[in-house]
CSV table of C-alpha atoms and ligand atoms in Angstrom, one decimal:
chain,number,residue,atom,x,y,z
B,32,UNK,CA,0.1,0.0,-0.1
B,33,UNK,CA,2.9,2.5,1.0
B,34,UNK,CA,4.5,2.0,-2.6
B,35,UNK,CA,1.3,2.0,-4.3
B,36,UNK,CA,0.6,5.3,-2.8
B,37,UNK,CA,4.2,6.3,-3.6
B,38,UNK,CA,3.9,5.6,-6.8
B,39,UNK,CA,0.4,7.2,-7.3
B,40,UNK,CA,1.8,10.6,-6.1
B,41,UNK,CA,4.7,10.3,-8.3
B,42,UNK,CA,2.5,9.7,-11.4
B,43,UNK,CA,0.1,12.2,-10.2
B,44,UNK,CA,3.0,14.8,-10.6
B,45,UNK,CA,4.5,13.8,-13.6
B,46,UNK,CA,1.1,14.5,-15.4
B,47,UNK,CA,0.5,17.6,-13.8
B,48,UNK,CA,3.9,18.8,-14.4
B,49,UNK,CA,2.5,18.5,-18.3
B,50,UNK,CA,0.3,21.2,-17.2
B,51,UNK,CA,2.8,23.7,-15.5
B,52,UNK,CA,5.3,22.8,-18.2
B,53,UNK,CA,2.7,24.2,-21.0
B,54,UNK,CA,2.0,27.2,-18.8
B,55,UNK,CA,5.7,28.0,-18.0
B,56,UNK,CA,6.4,27.5,-21.9
B,57,UNK,CA,3.7,29.2,-23.5
B,58,UNK,CA,3.2,32.0,-20.9
B,59,UNK,CA,6.7,32.9,-19.8
B,60,UNK,CA,9.3,31.9,-22.5
B,61,UNK,CA,7.3,32.8,-25.6
B,62,UNK,CA,8.9,32.4,-29.0
B,63,UNK,CA,11.8,30.2,-27.7
B,64,UNK,CA,10.9,26.9,-29.4
B,65,UNK,CA,7.4,26.1,-27.1
B,66,UNK,CA,6.2,23.7,-29.2
B,67,UNK,CA,9.2,21.6,-29.1
B,68,UNK,CA,10.0,21.5,-25.4
B,69,UNK,CA,6.4,20.6,-24.9
B,70,UNK,CA,6.3,17.8,-26.9
B,71,UNK,CA,9.7,16.7,-25.0
B,72,UNK,CA,7.9,17.4,-22.0
B,73,UNK,CA,5.1,14.8,-23.3
B,74,UNK,CA,7.4,12.3,-24.3
B,75,UNK,CA,9.6,12.2,-21.1
B,76,UNK,CA,6.1,12.1,-19.0
B,77,UNK,CA,5.2,9.2,-21.1
B,78,UNK,CA,8.4,7.2,-20.8
B,79,UNK,CA,8.9,7.8,-17.1
B,80,UNK,CA,5.4,6.7,-16.2
B,81,UNK,CA,6.4,3.3,-18.1
B,82,UNK,CA,9.6,2.7,-16.7
B,83,UNK,CA,8.0,3.6,-13.2
B,84,UNK,CA,4.7,2.0,-13.4
B,85,UNK,CA,2.1,1.9,-10.3
B,86,UNK,CA,2.7,-1.4,-8.6
B,87,UNK,CA,-0.4,-3.2,-7.3
B,88,UNK,CA,1.2,-6.2,-6.4
B,89,UNK,CA,4.5,-7.9,-7.5
B,90,UNK,CA,2.6,-9.4,-10.6
B,91,UNK,CA,0.3,-6.4,-11.5
B,92,UNK,CA,1.4,-2.8,-12.8
B,93,UNK,CA,-0.7,-0.1,-14.3
B,94,UNK,CA,1.0,3.1,-15.8
B,95,UNK,CA,-0.6,6.5,-17.2
B,96,UNK,CA,0.8,6.7,-20.7
B,97,UNK,CA,-2.7,7.3,-21.8
B,98,UNK,CA,-2.6,10.7,-20.4
B,99,UNK,CA,0.3,12.2,-22.2
B,100,UNK,CA,-1.0,10.5,-25.4
B,101,UNK,CA,-4.2,12.1,-24.8
B,102,UNK,CA,-2.6,15.5,-24.4
B,103,UNK,CA,-0.4,14.7,-27.4
B,104,UNK,CA,-3.8,14.1,-29.5
B,105,UNK,CA,-5.6,17.1,-28.4
B,106,UNK,CA,-2.9,19.2,-27.7
B,107,UNK,CA,-0.3,18.8,-30.1
B,108,UNK,CA,-1.0,17.2,-33.2
B,109,UNK,CA,-1.9,13.8,-34.7
B,110,UNK,CA,1.7,13.4,-36.3
B,111,UNK,CA,3.6,13.9,-33.2
B,112,UNK,CA,1.1,11.3,-31.8
B,113,UNK,CA,2.2,8.7,-34.0
B,114,UNK,CA,6.0,9.4,-32.8
B,115,UNK,CA,4.6,9.0,-29.2
B,116,UNK,CA,3.1,5.7,-30.1
B,117,UNK,CA,6.4,4.6,-31.7
B,118,UNK,CA,8.1,5.6,-28.4
B,119,UNK,CA,5.6,3.9,-26.1
B,120,UNK,CA,5.8,0.5,-28.2
B,121,UNK,CA,9.8,1.2,-28.1
B,122,UNK,CA,9.8,1.4,-24.4
B,123,UNK,CA,7.4,-1.3,-23.9
B,124,UNK,CA,9.7,-3.4,-25.6
B,125,UNK,CA,12.7,-2.5,-24.0
B,126,UNK,CA,11.0,-3.1,-20.4
B,127,UNK,CA,9.7,-6.5,-21.4
B,128,UNK,CA,12.5,-7.5,-23.6
B,129,UNK,CA,9.7,-8.5,-26.6
B,130,UNK,CA,7.4,-6.7,-28.7
B,131,UNK,CA,4.1,-6.2,-27.2
B,132,UNK,CA,1.6,-6.6,-30.1
B,133,UNK,CA,-1.3,-5.9,-28.0
B,134,UNK,CA,-0.4,-2.4,-27.1
B,135,UNK,CA,0.0,-1.6,-30.8
B,136,UNK,CA,-3.4,-2.8,-31.4
B,137,UNK,CA,-4.9,-0.8,-28.3
B,138,UNK,CA,-3.0,2.4,-29.2
B,139,UNK,CA,-4.0,1.9,-32.7
B,140,UNK,CA,-7.8,2.0,-31.7
B,141,UNK,CA,-7.4,4.7,-29.5
B,142,UNK,CA,-5.6,6.9,-32.1
B,143,UNK,CA,-8.4,6.5,-34.3
B,144,UNK,CA,-10.9,7.1,-31.7
B,145,UNK,CA,-9.0,10.4,-30.5
B,146,UNK,CA,-8.4,11.2,-34.3
B,147,UNK,CA,-12.5,11.2,-34.9
B,148,UNK,CA,-12.9,13.0,-31.5
B,149,UNK,CA,-10.3,15.9,-32.2
B,150,UNK,CA,-12.3,18.4,-34.1
B,151,UNK,CA,-15.4,17.9,-31.7
B,152,UNK,CA,-13.1,18.3,-28.7
B,153,UNK,CA,-11.3,21.8,-30.0
B,154,UNK,CA,-15.1,23.5,-30.2
B,155,UNK,CA,-16.4,22.2,-26.9
B,156,UNK,CA,-16.4,24.3,-23.4
B,157,UNK,CA,-13.8,23.5,-20.7
B,158,UNK,CA,-16.4,21.5,-18.6
B,159,UNK,CA,-17.5,19.2,-21.6
B,160,UNK,CA,-13.5,18.7,-22.3
B,161,UNK,CA,-13.5,17.6,-18.8
B,162,UNK,CA,-16.4,15.3,-19.5
B,163,UNK,CA,-14.7,13.9,-22.6
B,164,UNK,CA,-11.3,13.2,-20.4
B,165,UNK,CA,-13.5,11.6,-17.8
B,166,UNK,CA,-15.2,9.5,-20.5
B,167,UNK,CA,-11.6,8.2,-21.4
B,168,UNK,CA,-10.3,7.5,-18.2
B,169,UNK,CA,-13.7,5.7,-17.2
B,170,UNK,CA,-13.8,3.5,-20.6
B,171,UNK,CA,-10.0,2.5,-19.5
B,172,UNK,CA,-10.8,1.8,-16.0
B,173,UNK,CA,-13.9,-0.6,-16.8
B,174,UNK,CA,-11.8,-2.6,-18.9
B,175,UNK,CA,-9.2,-3.0,-16.4
B,176,UNK,CA,-11.9,-3.6,-13.8
B,177,UNK,CA,-13.3,-6.1,-16.0
B,178,UNK,CA,-10.2,-8.0,-16.2
B,179,UNK,CA,-9.6,-8.1,-12.5
B,180,UNK,CA,-13.1,-9.2,-11.8
B,181,UNK,CA,-11.8,-12.2,-13.6
B,182,UNK,CA,-8.8,-12.9,-12.1
B,183,UNK,CA,-8.0,-10.3,-9.5
B,184,UNK,CA,-8.2,-9.7,-5.8
B,185,UNK,CA,-10.9,-7.6,-3.9
B,186,UNK,CA,-7.9,-5.4,-2.9
B,187,UNK,CA,-6.7,-5.1,-6.4
B,188,UNK,CA,-10.2,-3.7,-7.4
B,189,UNK,CA,-10.1,-1.1,-4.7
B,190,UNK,CA,-6.8,0.0,-5.8
B,191,UNK,CA,-7.9,0.3,-9.2
B,192,UNK,CA,-10.8,2.5,-8.2
B,193,UNK,CA,-8.4,4.9,-6.3
B,194,UNK,CA,-6.1,4.8,-9.4
B,195,UNK,CA,-8.9,5.7,-11.5
B,196,UNK,CA,-10.0,8.5,-9.7
B,197,UNK,CA,-6.3,9.9,-9.2
B,198,UNK,CA,-5.8,9.6,-12.9
B,199,UNK,CA,-8.8,11.5,-13.8
B,200,UNK,CA,-8.0,14.1,-11.1
B,201,UNK,CA,-4.3,14.3,-12.9
B,202,UNK,CA,-5.9,14.6,-16.5
B,203,UNK,CA,-8.4,17.0,-15.3
B,204,UNK,CA,-6.0,19.2,-13.7
B,205,UNK,CA,-3.8,19.0,-16.8
B,206,UNK,CA,-6.4,20.1,-18.9
B,207,UNK,CA,-7.6,23.1,-16.9
B,208,UNK,CA,-4.1,24.5,-17.0
B,209,UNK,CA,-3.7,24.1,-20.4
B,210,UNK,CA,-7.0,25.5,-21.2
B,211,UNK,CA,-6.6,28.4,-18.8
B,212,UNK,CA,-3.4,29.0,-20.5
B,213,UNK,CA,-4.8,29.2,-24.0
B,214,UNK,CA,-7.5,31.4,-22.4
B,215,UNK,CA,-5.1,33.8,-21.0
B,216,UNK,CA,-3.0,34.0,-24.3
B,217,UNK,CA,-6.0,34.6,-26.4
B,218,UNK,CA,-7.0,37.7,-24.0
B,219,UNK,CA,-3.6,39.1,-24.1
B,220,UNK,CA,-3.6,38.8,-27.9
B,221,UNK,CA,-7.0,40.3,-28.2
B,222,UNK,CA,-6.1,43.2,-26.0
B,223,UNK,CA,-2.8,43.7,-28.1
B,224,UNK,CA,-4.9,44.0,-31.3
B,225,UNK,CA,-6.9,46.4,-29.9
B,226,UNK,CA,-4.3,48.7,-28.4
B,227,UNK,CA,-2.5,48.6,-32.1
B,228,UNK,CA,-5.6,49.5,-33.6
B,229,UNK,CA,-6.8,51.9,-31.8
B,230,UNK,CA,-3.1,53.7,-31.7
B,231,UNK,CA,-3.1,53.3,-35.4
B,232,UNK,CA,-6.7,54.6,-35.9
B,233,UNK,CA,-6.1,57.7,-33.4
B,234,UNK,CA,-2.3,58.3,-35.3
B,235,UNK,CA,-4.2,58.0,-38.8
B,236,UNK,CA,-7.2,60.4,-37.8
B,237,UNK,CA,-4.7,63.3,-36.7
B,238,UNK,CA,-2.8,62.9,-39.7
B,239,UNK,CA,-6.0,63.1,-41.8
B,240,UNK,CA,-6.8,66.1,-39.9
B,241,UNK,CA,-3.9,67.9,-40.4
B,242,UNK,CA,-4.3,67.5,-44.1
B,243,UNK,CA,-7.9,68.7,-44.5
B,244,UNK,CA,-6.7,72.5,-43.4
B,245,UNK,CA,-4.0,73.0,-46.0
B,246,UNK,CA,-6.5,71.0,-48.3
B,247,UNK,CA,-9.5,73.7,-48.0
B,248,UNK,CA,-6.7,76.7,-48.4
B,249,UNK,CA,-5.3,75.1,-51.7
B,250,UNK,CA,-9.2,74.8,-53.0
B,251,UNK,CA,-9.7,78.2,-52.1
B,252,UNK,CA,-6.9,79.5,-54.1
B,253,UNK,CA,-7.6,77.3,-57.0
B,254,UNK,CA,-11.2,78.4,-57.0
B,255,UNK,CA,-10.0,82.0,-57.2
B,256,UNK,CA,-7.7,81.0,-60.2
B,257,UNK,CA,-10.5,79.4,-61.9
B,258,UNK,CA,-12.4,83.0,-61.8
B,259,UNK,CA,-9.7,84.5,-63.5
B,260,UNK,CA,-10.8,85.5,-66.9
B,261,UNK,CA,-7.0,85.6,-68.1
B,262,UNK,CA,-6.2,82.1,-68.2
B,263,UNK,CA,-5.1,80.5,-71.2
B,264,UNK,CA,-8.2,78.0,-72.2
B,265,UNK,CA,-7.1,74.5,-71.2
B,266,UNK,CA,-6.0,75.9,-67.7
B,267,UNK,CA,-9.4,76.1,-66.8
B,268,UNK,CA,-9.9,72.6,-67.6
B,269,UNK,CA,-6.9,71.4,-65.6
B,270,UNK,CA,-8.0,73.4,-62.7
B,271,UNK,CA,-11.6,71.8,-62.8
B,272,UNK,CA,-10.1,68.5,-63.0
B,273,UNK,CA,-8.0,69.4,-59.9
B,274,UNK,CA,-10.8,70.7,-58.0
B,275,UNK,CA,-12.6,67.4,-58.7
B,276,UNK,CA,-9.6,65.4,-57.7
B,277,UNK,CA,-9.3,67.4,-54.4
B,278,UNK,CA,-13.0,66.9,-53.6
B,279,UNK,CA,-12.4,63.2,-54.2
B,280,UNK,CA,-9.6,63.5,-51.9
B,281,UNK,CA,-11.8,65.3,-49.1
B,282,UNK,CA,-14.3,62.6,-49.3
B,283,UNK,CA,-12.0,59.9,-48.7
B,284,UNK,CA,-10.5,61.7,-45.8
B,285,UNK,CA,-14.0,62.4,-44.3
B,286,UNK,CA,-15.1,58.7,-44.6
B,287,UNK,CA,-11.6,57.7,-43.1
B,288,UNK,CA,-12.4,59.9,-40.2
B,289,UNK,CA,-15.7,58.6,-39.6
B,290,UNK,CA,-14.3,55.2,-39.1
B,291,UNK,CA,-11.7,56.6,-37.0
B,292,UNK,CA,-14.1,58.4,-34.8
B,293,UNK,CA,-16.7,55.5,-33.9
B,294,UNK,CA,-19.2,58.2,-32.2
B,295,UNK,CA,-20.1,59.3,-35.6
B,296,UNK,CA,-22.0,56.3,-37.0
B,297,UNK,CA,-25.6,56.7,-36.8
B,298,UNK,CA,-27.4,53.6,-35.2
B,299,UNK,CA,-31.1,52.9,-35.9
B,300,UNK,CA,-33.6,50.1,-36.6
B,301,UNK,CA,-31.9,48.5,-39.5
B,302,UNK,CA,-34.0,45.9,-41.8
B,303,UNK,CA,-31.1,43.5,-42.2
B,304,UNK,CA,-33.1,40.9,-44.1
B,305,UNK,CA,-33.7,43.6,-47.0
B,306,UNK,CA,-30.1,45.1,-46.8
B,307,UNK,CA,-28.4,41.6,-47.4
B,308,UNK,CA,-30.6,41.0,-50.3
B,309,UNK,CA,-29.6,44.5,-51.6
B,310,UNK,CA,-26.1,43.7,-51.2
B,311,UNK,CA,-26.4,40.2,-52.8
B,312,UNK,CA,-27.9,42.0,-55.9
B,313,UNK,CA,-25.0,44.6,-55.8
B,314,UNK,CA,-22.5,42.0,-55.7
B,315,UNK,CA,-23.8,39.7,-58.4
B,316,UNK,CA,-22.2,41.1,-61.1
B,317,UNK,CA,-19.1,41.3,-59.7
B,318,UNK,CA,-19.5,37.6,-58.7
B,319,UNK,CA,-20.5,36.5,-62.2
B,320,UNK,CA,-17.7,38.2,-63.5
B,321,UNK,CA,-15.6,35.8,-61.4
B,322,UNK,CA,-17.7,32.9,-62.5
B,323,UNK,CA,-19.3,32.5,-59.0
B,324,UNK,CA,-22.7,32.1,-57.8
B,325,UNK,CA,-24.0,33.4,-55.2
B,326,UNK,CA,-27.0,31.7,-53.3
B,327,UNK,CA,-28.4,32.6,-50.1
B,328,UNK,CA,-30.8,31.5,-47.5
B,329,UNK,CA,-31.9,34.3,-45.1
B,330,UNK,CA,-34.6,34.8,-42.5
B,331,UNK,CA,-37.4,37.0,-42.8
B,332,UNK,CA,-37.7,40.1,-40.5
B,333,UNK,CA,-33.9,40.2,-39.0
B,334,UNK,CA,-33.6,43.6,-37.4
B,335,UNK,CA,-30.7,45.1,-36.0
B,336,UNK,CA,-29.4,48.5,-34.5
B,337,UNK,CA,-26.6,49.8,-36.8
B,338,UNK,CA,-25.7,52.3,-38.9
B,339,UNK,CA,-26.7,50.7,-42.6
B,340,UNK,CA,-23.6,52.5,-44.3
B,341,UNK,CA,-21.3,50.4,-41.6
B,342,UNK,CA,-22.8,47.2,-42.0
B,343,UNK,CA,-23.2,47.5,-45.9
B,344,UNK,CA,-19.7,48.0,-45.8
B,345,UNK,CA,-18.5,45.0,-43.4
B,346,UNK,CA,-20.5,42.6,-45.5
B,347,UNK,CA,-18.9,44.0,-48.6
B,348,UNK,CA,-15.5,43.5,-47.6
B,349,UNK,CA,-16.1,39.9,-46.4
B,350,UNK,CA,-18.1,38.9,-49.6
B,351,UNK,CA,-15.5,40.5,-51.6
B,352,UNK,CA,-12.9,38.7,-49.7
B,353,UNK,CA,-14.4,35.3,-50.6
B,354,UNK,CA,-14.7,36.0,-54.1
B,355,UNK,CA,-11.3,37.1,-54.6
B,356,UNK,CA,-10.4,33.8,-52.9
B,357,UNK,CA,-12.1,31.7,-55.4
B,358,UNK,CA,-9.7,32.0,-58.2
B,359,UNK,CA,-11.7,29.1,-60.2
B,360,UNK,CA,-15.1,30.4,-59.6
B,361,UNK,CA,-17.7,28.2,-57.3
B,362,UNK,CA,-20.4,28.8,-54.8
B,363,UNK,CA,-20.7,31.7,-52.6
B,364,UNK,CA,-23.3,31.1,-49.9
B,365,UNK,CA,-24.8,33.4,-47.4
B,366,UNK,CA,-26.9,32.0,-44.5
B,367,UNK,CA,-28.7,34.4,-42.2
B,368,UNK,CA,-30.8,33.7,-39.1
B,369,UNK,CA,-31.8,34.4,-35.7
B,370,UNK,CA,-31.3,32.1,-32.5
B,371,UNK,CA,-31.6,33.4,-28.8
B,372,UNK,CA,-31.7,37.0,-29.7
B,373,UNK,CA,-28.4,36.6,-31.8
B,374,UNK,CA,-28.5,37.3,-35.6
B,375,UNK,CA,-25.9,34.8,-37.2
B,376,UNK,CA,-24.7,35.8,-40.7
B,377,UNK,CA,-22.6,33.0,-42.3
B,378,UNK,CA,-20.6,33.8,-45.1
B,379,UNK,CA,-19.0,30.9,-46.9
B,380,UNK,CA,-16.8,30.7,-49.8
B,381,UNK,CA,-14.8,27.7,-51.7
B,382,UNK,CA,-11.8,29.5,-52.2
B,383,UNK,CA,-8.3,28.9,-51.3
B,384,UNK,CA,-8.5,29.0,-47.6
B,385,UNK,CA,-6.2,30.0,-45.1
B,386,UNK,CA,-3.7,28.1,-42.3
B,387,UNK,CA,-3.5,28.9,-38.7
B,388,UNK,CA,-0.6,31.4,-38.7
B,389,UNK,CA,-2.6,33.4,-41.5
B,390,UNK,CA,-5.7,33.3,-39.3
B,391,UNK,CA,-4.2,34.8,-36.3
B,392,UNK,CA,-3.3,37.6,-38.5
B,393,UNK,CA,-6.5,38.6,-39.9
B,394,UNK,CA,-7.9,41.8,-38.7
B,395,UNK,CA,-4.3,43.2,-38.4
B,396,UNK,CA,-3.7,46.4,-40.1
B,397,UNK,CA,-2.2,46.4,-43.5
B,398,UNK,CA,-1.9,42.4,-43.4
B,399,UNK,CA,-2.6,41.4,-47.2
B,400,UNK,CA,-1.4,38.5,-49.0
B,401,UNK,CA,-2.9,40.1,-52.4
B,402,UNK,CA,-0.8,42.5,-54.8
B,403,UNK,CA,-3.2,45.2,-54.7
B,404,UNK,CA,-4.6,44.8,-51.4
B,405,UNK,CA,-4.7,47.0,-48.7
B,406,UNK,CA,-4.7,44.9,-45.7
B,407,UNK,CA,-7.5,47.3,-44.1
B,408,UNK,CA,-10.8,45.6,-45.0
B,409,UNK,CA,-10.7,43.0,-42.2
B,410,UNK,CA,-9.7,45.6,-39.6
B,411,UNK,CA,-12.5,48.0,-40.5
B,412,UNK,CA,-14.8,45.2,-40.4
B,413,UNK,CA,-13.8,43.9,-36.7
B,414,UNK,CA,-14.0,47.3,-35.6
B,415,UNK,CA,-17.6,48.0,-36.8
B,416,UNK,CA,-18.8,44.3,-35.6
B,417,UNK,CA,-16.9,45.3,-32.2
B,418,UNK,CA,-18.8,48.7,-31.8
B,419,UNK,CA,-21.7,46.9,-32.4
B,420,UNK,CA,-21.2,44.2,-29.7
B,421,UNK,CA,-21.0,41.7,-31.9
B,422,UNK,CA,-18.1,39.1,-33.1
B,423,UNK,CA,-16.7,37.5,-35.7
B,424,UNK,CA,-15.7,33.8,-36.3
B,425,UNK,CA,-13.5,32.4,-38.9
B,426,UNK,CA,-13.1,28.6,-39.8
B,427,UNK,CA,-10.9,28.0,-42.8
B,428,UNK,CA,-9.3,25.0,-44.4
B,429,UNK,CA,-6.4,25.5,-47.0
B,430,UNK,CA,-8.0,24.7,-50.2
B,431,UNK,CA,-11.6,24.1,-49.3
B,432,UNK,CA,-12.8,27.5,-48.1
B,433,UNK,CA,-13.4,29.7,-45.6
B,434,UNK,CA,-16.6,30.5,-43.4
B,435,UNK,CA,-17.1,33.8,-41.7
B,436,UNK,CA,-19.7,33.9,-38.9
B,437,UNK,CA,-21.1,37.3,-38.0
B,438,UNK,CA,-22.8,37.3,-34.7
B,439,UNK,CA,-24.8,40.5,-34.0
B,440,UNK,CA,-27.4,41.3,-31.2
B,441,UNK,CA,-30.7,41.5,-32.4
B,442,UNK,CA,-33.4,43.8,-31.9
B,443,UNK,CA,-36.3,42.1,-30.5
B,444,UNK,CA,-39.9,43.7,-30.4
B,445,UNK,CA,-41.2,43.4,-27.2
B,446,UNK,CA,-45.6,43.0,-26.7
B,447,UNK,CA,-46.6,44.8,-24.3
B,448,UNK,CA,-49.6,43.7,-23.0
V,39,ADP,P1,-7.3,42.9,-48.8
V,39,ADP,O1,-8.6,42.2,-49.1
V,39,ADP,O2,-7.0,44.2,-48.9
V,39,ADP,O3,-6.0,42.0,-48.9
V,39,ADP,P2,-8.2,42.5,-45.9
V,39,ADP,O4,-8.1,43.1,-44.8
V,39,ADP,O5,-9.6,42.2,-46.6
V,39,ADP,O6,-7.1,43.0,-47.1
V,39,ADP,O7,-7.7,40.7,-46.1
V,39,ADP,C1,-6.5,40.8,-45.3
V,39,ADP,C2,-6.0,39.3,-45.8
V,39,ADP,O8,-6.8,38.0,-45.2
V,39,ADP,C3,-6.3,38.9,-47.4
V,39,ADP,O9,-5.1,39.5,-48.2
V,39,ADP,C4,-6.3,37.7,-47.2
V,39,ADP,O10,-5.2,36.9,-47.0
V,39,ADP,C5,-7.0,37.2,-46.3
V,39,ADP,N1,-8.3,36.8,-46.3
V,39,ADP,C6,-9.3,37.6,-46.1
V,39,ADP,N2,-10.3,36.8,-46.2
V,39,ADP,C7,-10.2,35.4,-47.0
V,39,ADP,C8,-10.8,34.5,-47.6
V,39,ADP,N3,-12.4,34.5,-47.5
V,39,ADP,N4,-10.3,33.5,-47.9
V,39,ADP,C9,-8.8,33.4,-47.9
V,39,ADP,N5,-8.0,34.3,-47.2
V,39,ADP,C10,-8.8,35.7,-46.8
V,40,MG,MG1,-10.3,42.8,-48.6
């Protein structure tokens, strides 16, 4: 019993160490090969738990290698997990002195199971992730209990219960620490993004403002010149073109200033359904030129409280990006619906898609992969949605396409009785 407890404490620390390692690597030592170090820690933990397994009695040993494998599958990736599987088989063969086919079989089944759960897992809340962990531990515990019921003693079964419970606590603790670390990292990144954006828009606004004054002066003088009858014929035309261009510049600056100064937006009840249909009609010719068909499924009577110009700009930015991403044509789908007081607008393209790195950079000013891109479209779109107290979610797969989901608070009509 004493050695059992000692072993168990050792294993518990070994597993929870993974959580702390993750936190340390990703929070304190950003940038410096965190992934490599974390993979190393997981491999080390798996090897140690196998070399020093928990002793139930002289003939019965269990280890916790499943947990590093779980962490590896769900938080590192399938390719590395295959490497880990190789290591597990290697260590096991080394310990027992011969190849153990049952481990290969078991872990191949577990690998396939985890692989099919991966996507599902990544979208779940912390509570559900813990439940999935509990499920995995229970399944393994039950198969072991089944084996013991046939050939084991009562004491062994009690030890197994304790062991299973401690395994779960260790896994839960590790998942919790990793998830909290990821959550903190995400918050920090969002803060940085917001900070960068507000600094840039403030700077840009002050520059734009400064440009406005000299422009007014130039415009005034040019008008005086235009009224001068003694100018040779052509000059009159030059001046009117220059004035027109100046006015155009003025409009661009005004628009920009209204963006940089969020308080200028004029919010009102907006019929989003009608606006969406309008925008689709507006974008259709552009889409057809690129051999793209826009299809839509839009619920009736979607209402938001917003500035219609802004919502228009937001949607056009995202639809335009989608169209630009589909170099070989295809379908662009717009789906809008209301669920629990939130309006969801899903904009799905079948374009080139983005990888994880690209997704992280979305919305950063001047981030563009296009030759003639500005890298401002999405930044402005994120800002518009933020100010509407909504959010944007992006799912993308390289070569398959991208889905932008915009969530906006709906205006619901209350019927007073
Ligand atoms: P721009 O369109 O001027 O490049 P945006 O801010 O609109 O600037 O977009 C930034 C970058 O995000 C694009 O250059 C592109 O790489 C990527 N992107 C945006 N939307 C998509 C999409 N639907 N599919 C693939 N990549 C996209
Ligand atoms: Mg764009």
